[in-house]
Amino acid sequence: MTDTEASLRLEEFDAHAATINLQGQWKAEAHLIKAIGGPAPAGIPFRWKRDELAQAMDEATVALGPVDTARRHLTCINPGLKGPAAGTTHTMSAGLQLVKPGEVCWSHRHSMAAIRFVTQGNPDAYTAVDGEKLIMEDFDLLLTPRFSWHDHHNPSDQDVVWLDGLDVGLLRGLGAVFYEPYGESSQHIRERAGDGIGTRSHWLRPTWEQDRGGRLPIRYPWREVKQRLDLYDGVEGSPYDGLALRYANPVNGGPTLPTLDCWVQRLLPGFSGLPHRRSSSSISFVIQGSGQLVTDDEVIDFAQGDVFVVPNWTTHRLVNDSDAEPTILFTLTDIPMYTPFGLFYEEPEDIIGASLAPANPTPPLTPIYREGAFYDRDEK
Ligand code: GTQ
């Protein structure tokens, strides 16, 4: 049989297979070949500027009117991800939320897990989570674990703003999106609620606390994070991430939430990070200072109040070119989505204790893919 006859025969078969809802693996070969050396990143590195975010939020306030059951939240859509389901990365959605004085965002719950990083807080504002009040002061981190009831309250006379981060993309991909409204504006608040991290992580714990499998309403107050950072005065930390501290689950020491990990990162003045990439993606909010996200193709400046994203498997480095002020970042990562399956890889080295990317075999792969290769093999 000639090559032409063989390829016609295959084309005919492919067409036939499609009519009976089957497809040969060879049709997917091109996708596998593209994955040599790792996945193509989903989306692009990008930065949303503080002033643009603030202005859009003002416009949304006029357009939407008061919130009730809805949220005045604007998701940062990665310009490299298209379609109605696009998020900030392929696994996570993040964006700012504004609650006006006197507003209550009605109680609901869902299978998506969420973090709230307060960017403009107030000691009177709070999120109620599973019967507990979590106060929202500047740069506090609050957790609403999956399926926890949550309603937001701003009884103060000033706007309250925070960064929401949720594992939306993952849950959509898994077909695991569940949602339930509470039916009333506010949930019942327990009289003697747990008192956040202190009670739950101390070695002396209440015997009456229900085991919630680590799914606890938790507030990580910025004032404590700040104290911790100060303990590392002058310490540069990792040559890739600067001084990076994890917001651990205080009960089991694991990631902040089962699918999401939060970090605080400090880049000392003059920090010039090394290029690296990870299987995971990340979203950062600039708490203080400024700097650059440098990729192979561009230099993206960021400053206080900006949000920026680093997609999966994207080589990048972080820079703080100030000679006086440290840069402080709040970073949300999807690393815990990869680690349970041994899929968290790093290049060029395993700096945060993960695995090196699987090396290509040596000697380097010879190009084995060419038209008809499978048939050549069979016919020999
Ligand atoms: O503030 O409760 O962007 O439940 C998505 C889901 C915000 C919220 C979102 C939510 C919220």
Short mmCIF file of C-alpha atoms and ligand atoms in Angstrom, two decimals:
data_model
loop_
_atom_site.label_atom_id
_atom_site.label_comp_id
_atom_site.label_asym_id
_atom_site.label_seq_id
_atom_site.Cartn_x
_atom_site.Cartn_y
_atom_site.Cartn_z
CA MET A 1 0.00 0.00 0.00
CA THR A 2 1.34 3.47 -0.83
CA ASP A 3 1.60 6.23 1.77
CA THR A 4 -1.27 8.06 0.10
CA GLU A 5 -3.52 5.02 0.20
CA ALA A 6 -2.64 4.42 3.85
CA SER A 7 -3.44 7.99 4.85
CA LEU A 8 -6.71 7.92 2.92
CA ARG A 9 -7.63 4.70 4.68
CA LEU A 10 -6.91 6.35 8.06
CA GLU A 11 -8.86 9.51 7.22
CA GLU A 12 -11.83 7.36 6.24
CA PHE A 13 -11.59 5.46 9.47
CA ASP A 14 -11.35 8.68 11.54
CA ALA A 15 -14.52 9.96 9.88
CA HIS A 16 -16.30 6.70 10.53
CA ALA A 17 -15.13 6.57 14.17
CA ALA A 18 -16.57 10.04 14.71
CA THR A 19 -20.02 8.88 13.56
CA ILE A 20 -19.99 6.18 16.25
CA ASN A 21 -18.67 8.56 18.97
CA LEU A 22 -15.16 7.21 19.08
CA GLN A 23 -11.80 8.83 18.45
CA GLY A 24 -8.35 7.38 17.93
CA GLN A 25 -5.64 8.37 20.38
CA TRP A 26 -3.50 9.38 17.40
CA LYS A 27 -5.83 12.33 16.85
CA ALA A 28 -4.62 13.75 20.18
CA GLU A 29 -0.95 13.18 19.44
CA ALA A 30 -0.39 16.80 18.42
CA HIS A 31 -1.56 17.95 21.88
CA LEU A 32 0.88 15.62 23.57
CA ILE A 33 3.74 16.80 21.40
CA LYS A 34 2.93 20.40 22.40
CA ALA A 35 3.23 19.39 26.07
CA ILE A 36 6.85 18.29 25.76
CA GLY A 37 8.69 20.49 28.26
CA GLY A 38 5.49 21.31 30.14
CA PRO A 39 2.06 22.85 29.68
CA ALA A 40 1.34 26.04 27.80
CA PRO A 41 0.45 28.60 30.49
CA ALA A 42 -3.28 29.35 30.75
CA GLY A 43 -3.69 33.10 30.39
CA ILE A 44 -1.05 35.82 30.53
CA PRO A 45 0.78 37.76 33.23
CA PHE A 46 -1.18 40.94 33.89
CA ARG A 47 -1.60 43.84 36.30
CA TRP A 48 -4.75 45.76 37.31
CA LYS A 49 -3.97 49.27 38.54
CA ARG A 50 -5.34 50.54 41.84
CA ASP A 51 -6.94 53.66 40.36
CA GLU A 52 -8.61 51.75 37.53
CA LEU A 53 -10.03 49.26 40.02
CA ALA A 54 -11.30 52.06 42.26
CA GLN A 55 -12.90 53.94 39.37
CA ALA A 56 -14.59 50.81 38.01
CA MET A 57 -15.93 50.14 41.49
CA ASP A 58 -17.42 53.64 41.68
CA GLU A 59 -19.07 53.10 38.30
CA ALA A 60 -20.36 49.70 39.40
CA THR A 61 -21.86 51.35 42.48
CA VAL A 62 -23.93 53.67 40.29
CA ALA A 63 -24.83 50.95 37.79
CA LEU A 64 -25.75 48.24 40.28
CA GLY A 65 -27.32 50.26 43.08
CA PRO A 66 -27.47 48.82 46.58
CA VAL A 67 -26.45 45.21 47.09
CA ASP A 68 -28.71 42.70 48.81
CA THR A 69 -28.26 39.11 47.82
CA ALA A 70 -25.67 40.13 45.20
CA ARG A 71 -22.08 41.19 45.79
CA ARG A 72 -20.48 44.36 44.43
CA HIS A 73 -17.46 42.34 43.34
CA LEU A 74 -15.48 42.88 40.13
CA THR A 75 -13.51 39.83 39.07
CA CYS A 76 -10.11 40.47 37.50
CA ILE A 77 -10.49 38.61 34.20
CA ASN A 78 -7.24 37.41 32.70
CA PRO A 79 -7.14 38.91 29.18
CA GLY A 80 -5.56 35.64 27.97
CA LEU A 81 -8.53 33.56 29.14
CA LYS A 82 -11.66 33.89 27.03
CA GLY A 83 -15.30 33.00 27.45
CA PRO A 84 -17.95 33.52 30.10
CA ALA A 85 -16.19 31.14 32.50
CA ALA A 86 -12.83 32.94 32.36
CA GLY A 87 -11.25 33.80 35.72
CA THR A 88 -8.05 35.41 36.91
CA THR A 89 -6.19 32.16 36.37
CA HIS A 90 -7.57 28.87 35.04
CA THR A 91 -8.15 27.71 38.63
CA MET A 92 -8.88 30.87 40.63
CA SER A 93 -10.96 34.04 40.46
CA ALA A 94 -10.02 37.12 42.41
CA GLY A 95 -11.26 40.69 42.49
CA LEU A 96 -12.21 43.57 44.70
CA GLN A 97 -15.48 43.85 46.58
CA LEU A 98 -16.92 47.09 47.97
CA VAL A 99 -19.55 47.27 50.70
CA LYS A 100 -21.08 50.71 51.24
CA PRO A 101 -21.95 52.07 54.70
CA GLY A 102 -25.07 50.41 56.11
CA GLU A 103 -25.11 47.55 53.60
CA VAL A 104 -25.57 43.87 54.35
CA CYS A 105 -24.66 41.30 51.69
CA TRP A 106 -27.16 38.56 52.29
CA SER A 107 -26.11 35.22 53.65
CA HIS A 108 -25.37 32.31 51.34
CA ARG A 109 -22.98 29.41 50.97
CA HIS A 110 -21.32 27.50 48.18
CA SER A 111 -18.86 24.79 47.38
CA MET A 112 -16.26 27.37 46.34
CA ALA A 113 -13.83 28.20 49.11
CA ALA A 114 -13.02 31.88 49.52
CA ILE A 115 -10.47 34.12 51.14
CA ARG A 116 -10.99 37.83 51.86
CA PHE A 117 -7.96 40.06 52.12
CA VAL A 118 -9.11 43.41 53.49
CA THR A 119 -7.69 46.37 51.58
CA GLN A 120 -9.77 49.11 53.24
CA GLY A 121 -11.09 47.91 56.56
CA ASN A 122 -13.01 49.23 59.53
CA PRO A 123 -13.22 47.91 63.11
CA ASP A 124 -17.04 47.94 62.89
CA ALA A 125 -17.23 45.96 59.65
CA TYR A 126 -17.39 42.18 59.73
CA THR A 127 -18.14 39.04 57.81
CA ALA A 128 -20.28 36.51 59.64
CA VAL A 129 -19.02 32.97 58.94
CA ASP A 130 -20.82 29.93 60.32
CA GLY A 131 -22.14 31.84 63.29
CA GLU A 132 -19.01 33.86 64.05
CA LYS A 133 -18.16 37.50 63.52
CA LEU A 134 -14.84 38.09 61.78
CA ILE A 135 -13.83 41.75 62.08
CA MET A 136 -12.39 43.34 58.92
CA GLU A 137 -9.51 45.69 59.68
CA ASP A 138 -6.84 46.81 57.22
CA PHE A 139 -4.93 43.90 55.66
CA ASP A 140 -6.63 41.21 57.77
CA LEU A 141 -7.17 37.86 56.07
CA LEU A 142 -10.54 36.14 56.60
CA LEU A 143 -11.54 32.66 55.51
CA THR A 144 -14.89 31.42 54.35
CA PRO A 145 -14.19 27.70 53.86
CA ARG A 146 -16.31 25.82 51.35
CA PHE A 147 -19.95 25.46 52.39
CA SER A 148 -19.70 27.93 55.24
CA TRP A 149 -22.57 30.40 55.51
CA HIS A 150 -21.36 33.96 55.05
CA ASP A 151 -22.86 37.44 55.07
CA HIS A 152 -20.98 40.74 55.00
CA HIS A 153 -21.90 43.71 57.19
CA ASN A 154 -20.74 47.29 57.06
CA PRO A 155 -22.41 49.24 59.89
CA SER A 156 -19.62 51.87 59.74
CA ASP A 157 -19.94 55.18 57.90
CA GLN A 158 -17.09 54.42 55.49
CA ASP A 159 -16.59 52.19 52.46
CA VAL A 160 -15.09 48.79 53.16
CA VAL A 161 -13.13 47.03 50.42
CA TRP A 162 -11.40 43.69 50.16
CA LEU A 163 -9.89 41.26 47.71
CA ASP A 164 -11.96 38.10 47.22
CA GLY A 165 -10.17 34.96 46.04
CA LEU A 166 -12.03 31.74 45.18
CA ASP A 167 -11.20 28.37 43.64
CA VAL A 168 -13.85 28.86 40.93
CA GLY A 169 -11.95 27.54 37.90
CA LEU A 170 -11.07 24.30 39.63
CA LEU A 171 -14.61 23.69 40.80
CA ARG A 172 -16.09 24.45 37.38
CA GLY A 173 -13.64 22.00 35.82
CA LEU A 174 -14.64 19.37 38.35
CA GLY A 175 -18.35 20.04 37.84
CA ALA A 176 -18.58 20.63 41.57
CA VAL A 177 -20.26 24.04 41.84
CA PHE A 178 -23.01 24.03 44.49
CA TYR A 179 -24.82 27.10 45.79
CA GLU A 180 -27.48 27.78 48.41
CA PRO A 181 -29.03 31.06 49.59
CA TYR A 182 -29.76 31.26 53.33
CA GLY A 183 -33.06 32.96 52.66
CA GLU A 184 -32.57 35.79 55.12
CA SER A 185 -30.13 38.67 55.20
CA SER A 186 -28.18 37.57 58.25
CA GLN A 187 -27.39 34.29 59.91
CA HIS A 188 -27.63 33.69 63.62
CA ILE A 189 -24.48 34.67 65.50
CA ARG A 190 -23.38 32.31 68.25
CA GLU A 191 -23.17 33.87 71.69
CA ARG A 192 -19.80 32.49 72.60
CA ALA A 193 -18.02 32.00 69.33
CA GLY A 194 -14.52 30.64 69.10
CA ASP A 195 -12.04 33.42 69.23
CA GLY A 196 -10.16 32.82 66.03
CA ILE A 197 -6.68 31.50 65.86
CA GLY A 198 -5.82 31.88 69.53
CA THR A 199 -8.39 29.39 70.78
CA ARG A 200 -8.01 26.94 67.94
CA SER A 201 -4.29 26.61 67.67
CA HIS A 202 -3.32 26.76 71.31
CA TRP A 203 -2.31 23.43 72.87
CA LEU A 204 -5.17 23.83 75.34
CA ARG A 205 -8.36 23.66 73.26
CA PRO A 206 -12.05 23.66 74.15
CA THR A 207 -13.39 20.11 74.39
CA TRP A 208 -16.76 21.32 73.15
CA GLU A 209 -15.50 22.66 69.83
CA GLN A 210 -16.99 20.60 67.05
CA ASP A 211 -14.50 18.97 64.74
CA ARG A 212 -15.03 20.76 61.46
CA GLY A 213 -12.25 18.99 59.63
CA GLY A 214 -10.13 22.13 59.63
CA ARG A 215 -12.94 24.13 57.97
CA LEU A 216 -12.92 26.93 60.49
CA PRO A 217 -13.98 30.55 60.23
CA ILE A 218 -10.63 32.16 60.79
CA ARG A 219 -9.34 35.70 60.89
CA TYR A 220 -5.61 36.28 60.56
CA PRO A 221 -5.16 39.80 61.95
CA TRP A 222 -2.62 41.92 60.10
CA ARG A 223 -1.24 43.25 63.36
CA GLU A 224 0.05 39.74 64.15
CA VAL A 225 1.36 39.15 60.64
CA LYS A 226 3.23 42.44 60.87
CA GLN A 227 4.83 41.41 64.17
CA ARG A 228 5.98 38.14 62.60
CA LEU A 229 7.47 39.94 59.62
CA ASP A 230 9.36 42.22 61.99
CA LEU A 231 10.98 39.15 63.58
CA TYR A 232 12.72 38.63 60.23
CA ASP A 233 14.10 42.14 60.16
CA GLY A 234 16.68 42.38 57.36
CA VAL A 235 16.32 38.72 56.31
CA GLU A 236 16.23 38.43 52.52
CA GLY A 237 14.59 34.97 52.45
CA SER A 238 14.31 32.98 49.25
CA PRO A 239 16.20 34.21 46.18
CA TYR A 240 12.94 33.63 44.25
CA ASP A 241 10.15 34.77 46.58
CA GLY A 242 11.88 37.07 49.04
CA LEU A 243 10.83 36.49 52.62
CA ALA A 244 7.65 34.43 52.16
CA LEU A 245 5.49 33.29 55.08
CA ARG A 246 2.49 30.99 54.70
CA TYR A 247 -0.84 31.61 56.41
CA ALA A 248 -1.04 28.07 57.76
CA ASN A 249 -4.23 26.38 58.90
CA PRO A 250 -3.62 26.81 62.65
CA VAL A 251 -5.14 23.44 63.49
CA ASN A 252 -3.24 21.15 61.16
CA GLY A 253 -0.43 23.36 59.85
CA GLY A 254 -1.47 22.69 56.26
CA PRO A 255 -2.41 25.15 53.54
CA THR A 256 -4.70 28.08 54.37
CA LEU A 257 -7.61 26.21 52.77
CA PRO A 258 -7.60 22.76 51.14
CA THR A 259 -7.31 24.25 47.64
CA LEU A 260 -5.75 27.67 48.30
CA ASP A 261 -2.64 28.88 50.07
CA CYS A 262 -1.99 32.46 51.12
CA TRP A 263 1.42 34.03 51.61
CA VAL A 264 2.78 37.33 52.78
CA GLN A 265 5.96 38.22 50.88
CA ARG A 266 8.51 40.88 51.67
CA LEU A 267 11.04 41.97 49.06
CA LEU A 268 13.83 43.98 50.67
CA PRO A 269 14.95 47.21 48.98
CA GLY A 270 17.06 46.28 45.95
CA PHE A 271 15.71 42.70 45.83
CA SER A 272 16.24 41.23 42.39
CA GLY A 273 14.64 37.78 42.32
CA LEU A 274 15.83 34.86 40.25
CA PRO A 275 13.71 33.65 37.31
CA HIS A 276 11.64 30.57 38.02
CA ARG A 277 8.37 28.87 37.19
CA ARG A 278 5.96 26.56 38.98
CA SER A 279 3.06 24.33 37.98
CA SER A 280 0.86 26.62 40.05
CA SER A 281 -0.54 30.08 39.40
CA SER A 282 -0.68 33.05 41.76
CA ILE A 283 -2.46 36.35 42.30
CA SER A 284 -0.84 39.13 44.33
CA PHE A 285 -2.10 42.32 45.97
CA VAL A 286 0.51 44.99 46.64
CA ILE A 287 0.21 45.93 50.33
CA GLN A 288 3.14 48.31 50.39
CA GLY A 289 5.83 49.66 48.08
CA SER A 290 6.27 48.95 44.40
CA GLY A 291 8.25 46.76 42.06
CA GLN A 292 8.31 44.81 38.83
CA LEU A 293 7.08 41.47 37.60
CA VAL A 294 9.58 40.52 34.90
CA THR A 295 8.75 37.79 32.38
CA ASP A 296 10.57 36.62 29.26
CA ASP A 297 8.58 39.14 27.22
CA GLU A 298 7.86 42.15 29.37
CA VAL A 299 8.38 44.17 32.52
CA ILE A 300 5.17 44.85 34.42
CA ASP A 301 5.38 47.62 37.02
CA PHE A 302 3.26 47.37 40.12
CA ALA A 303 2.60 49.73 43.01
CA GLN A 304 0.58 49.84 46.23
CA GLY A 305 -3.04 48.80 45.68
CA ASP A 306 -2.42 47.01 42.37
CA VAL A 307 -3.33 43.38 41.69
CA PHE A 308 -1.19 41.20 39.43
CA VAL A 309 -1.34 37.62 38.21
CA VAL A 310 1.27 35.03 37.30
CA PRO A 311 -0.23 32.14 35.29
CA ASN A 312 0.85 28.53 35.71
CA TRP A 313 4.25 27.45 34.38
CA THR A 314 5.25 31.02 33.51
CA THR A 315 8.89 31.95 33.99
CA HIS A 316 9.04 35.19 35.96
CA ARG A 317 10.97 37.08 38.57
CA LEU A 318 10.16 39.71 41.17
CA VAL A 319 12.07 42.94 41.62
CA ASN A 320 11.98 45.74 44.19
CA ASP A 321 14.05 48.53 42.66
CA SER A 322 13.49 50.94 45.53
CA ASP A 323 16.63 51.55 47.57
CA ALA A 324 14.67 52.49 50.67
CA GLU A 325 11.24 50.88 50.95
CA PRO A 326 10.50 47.16 51.24
CA THR A 327 7.77 45.77 48.98
CA ILE A 328 5.10 43.75 50.75
CA LEU A 329 2.76 41.47 48.82
CA PHE A 330 -0.23 39.38 49.74
CA THR A 331 -0.15 36.36 47.45
CA LEU A 332 -2.84 33.77 46.79
CA THR A 333 -1.68 30.53 45.18
CA ASP A 334 -3.32 27.32 43.99
CA ILE A 335 -0.32 25.18 45.01
CA PRO A 336 -2.52 22.89 47.18
CA MET A 337 -4.44 21.88 44.04
CA TYR A 338 -1.25 20.28 42.69
CA THR A 339 0.58 18.85 45.69
CA PRO A 340 -1.82 15.99 46.59
CA PHE A 341 -1.26 14.48 43.16
CA GLY A 342 2.48 14.99 42.90
CA LEU A 343 1.90 17.62 40.22
CA PHE A 344 3.63 20.56 41.84
CA TYR A 345 6.86 21.11 39.95
CA GLU A 346 9.34 23.92 40.07
CA GLU A 347 12.17 25.07 37.84
CA PRO A 348 15.06 25.55 38.14
CA GLU A 349 15.15 24.04 41.64
CA ASP A 350 12.81 22.85 44.36
CA ILE A 351 13.00 25.97 46.47
CA ILE A 352 9.80 25.51 48.48
CA GLY A 353 10.12 21.80 48.95
CA ALA A 354 8.25 20.55 45.92
CA SER A 355 9.51 18.34 43.11
CA LEU A 356 11.71 19.30 40.23
CA ALA A 357 9.95 19.25 36.91
CA PRO A 358 10.31 15.84 35.25
CA ALA A 359 13.49 16.11 33.23
CA ASN A 360 13.49 15.27 29.59
CA PRO A 361 15.34 12.00 29.02
CA THR A 362 18.97 12.32 28.02
CA PRO A 363 20.11 12.20 25.30
CA PRO A 364 17.43 14.72 24.29
CA LEU A 365 14.27 13.42 22.67
CA THR A 366 14.68 12.85 18.99
CA PRO A 367 11.71 14.02 16.95
CA ILE A 368 9.71 10.83 16.68
CA TYR A 369 6.56 12.41 15.38
CA ARG A 370 6.06 12.49 11.66
CA GLU A 371 3.15 11.72 9.40
CA GLY A 372 2.45 8.01 9.22
CA ALA A 373 5.00 7.11 11.88
CA PHE A 374 2.63 4.67 13.57
CA TYR A 375 2.03 2.76 10.39
CA ASP A 376 5.71 2.61 9.49
CA ARG A 377 6.26 0.98 12.85
CA ASP A 378 3.48 -1.56 12.34
CA GLU A 379 4.51 -2.54 8.88
CA LYS A 380 8.14 -3.23 9.74
O1 GTQ B 1 -18.56 37.96 48.95
O2 GTQ B 1 -19.62 36.20 49.51
O3 GTQ B 1 -16.95 37.10 44.38
O4 GTQ B 1 -19.82 34.31 47.96
C1 GTQ B 1 -18.12 35.19 44.91
C2 GTQ B 1 -18.85 34.47 45.83
C3 GTQ B 1 -17.95 36.97 46.47
C4 GTQ B 1 -18.99 36.85 48.69
C5 GTQ B 1 -17.68 36.42 45.23
C6 GTQ B 1 -19.12 35.01 47.05
C7 GTQ B 1 -18.68 36.27 47.37
#
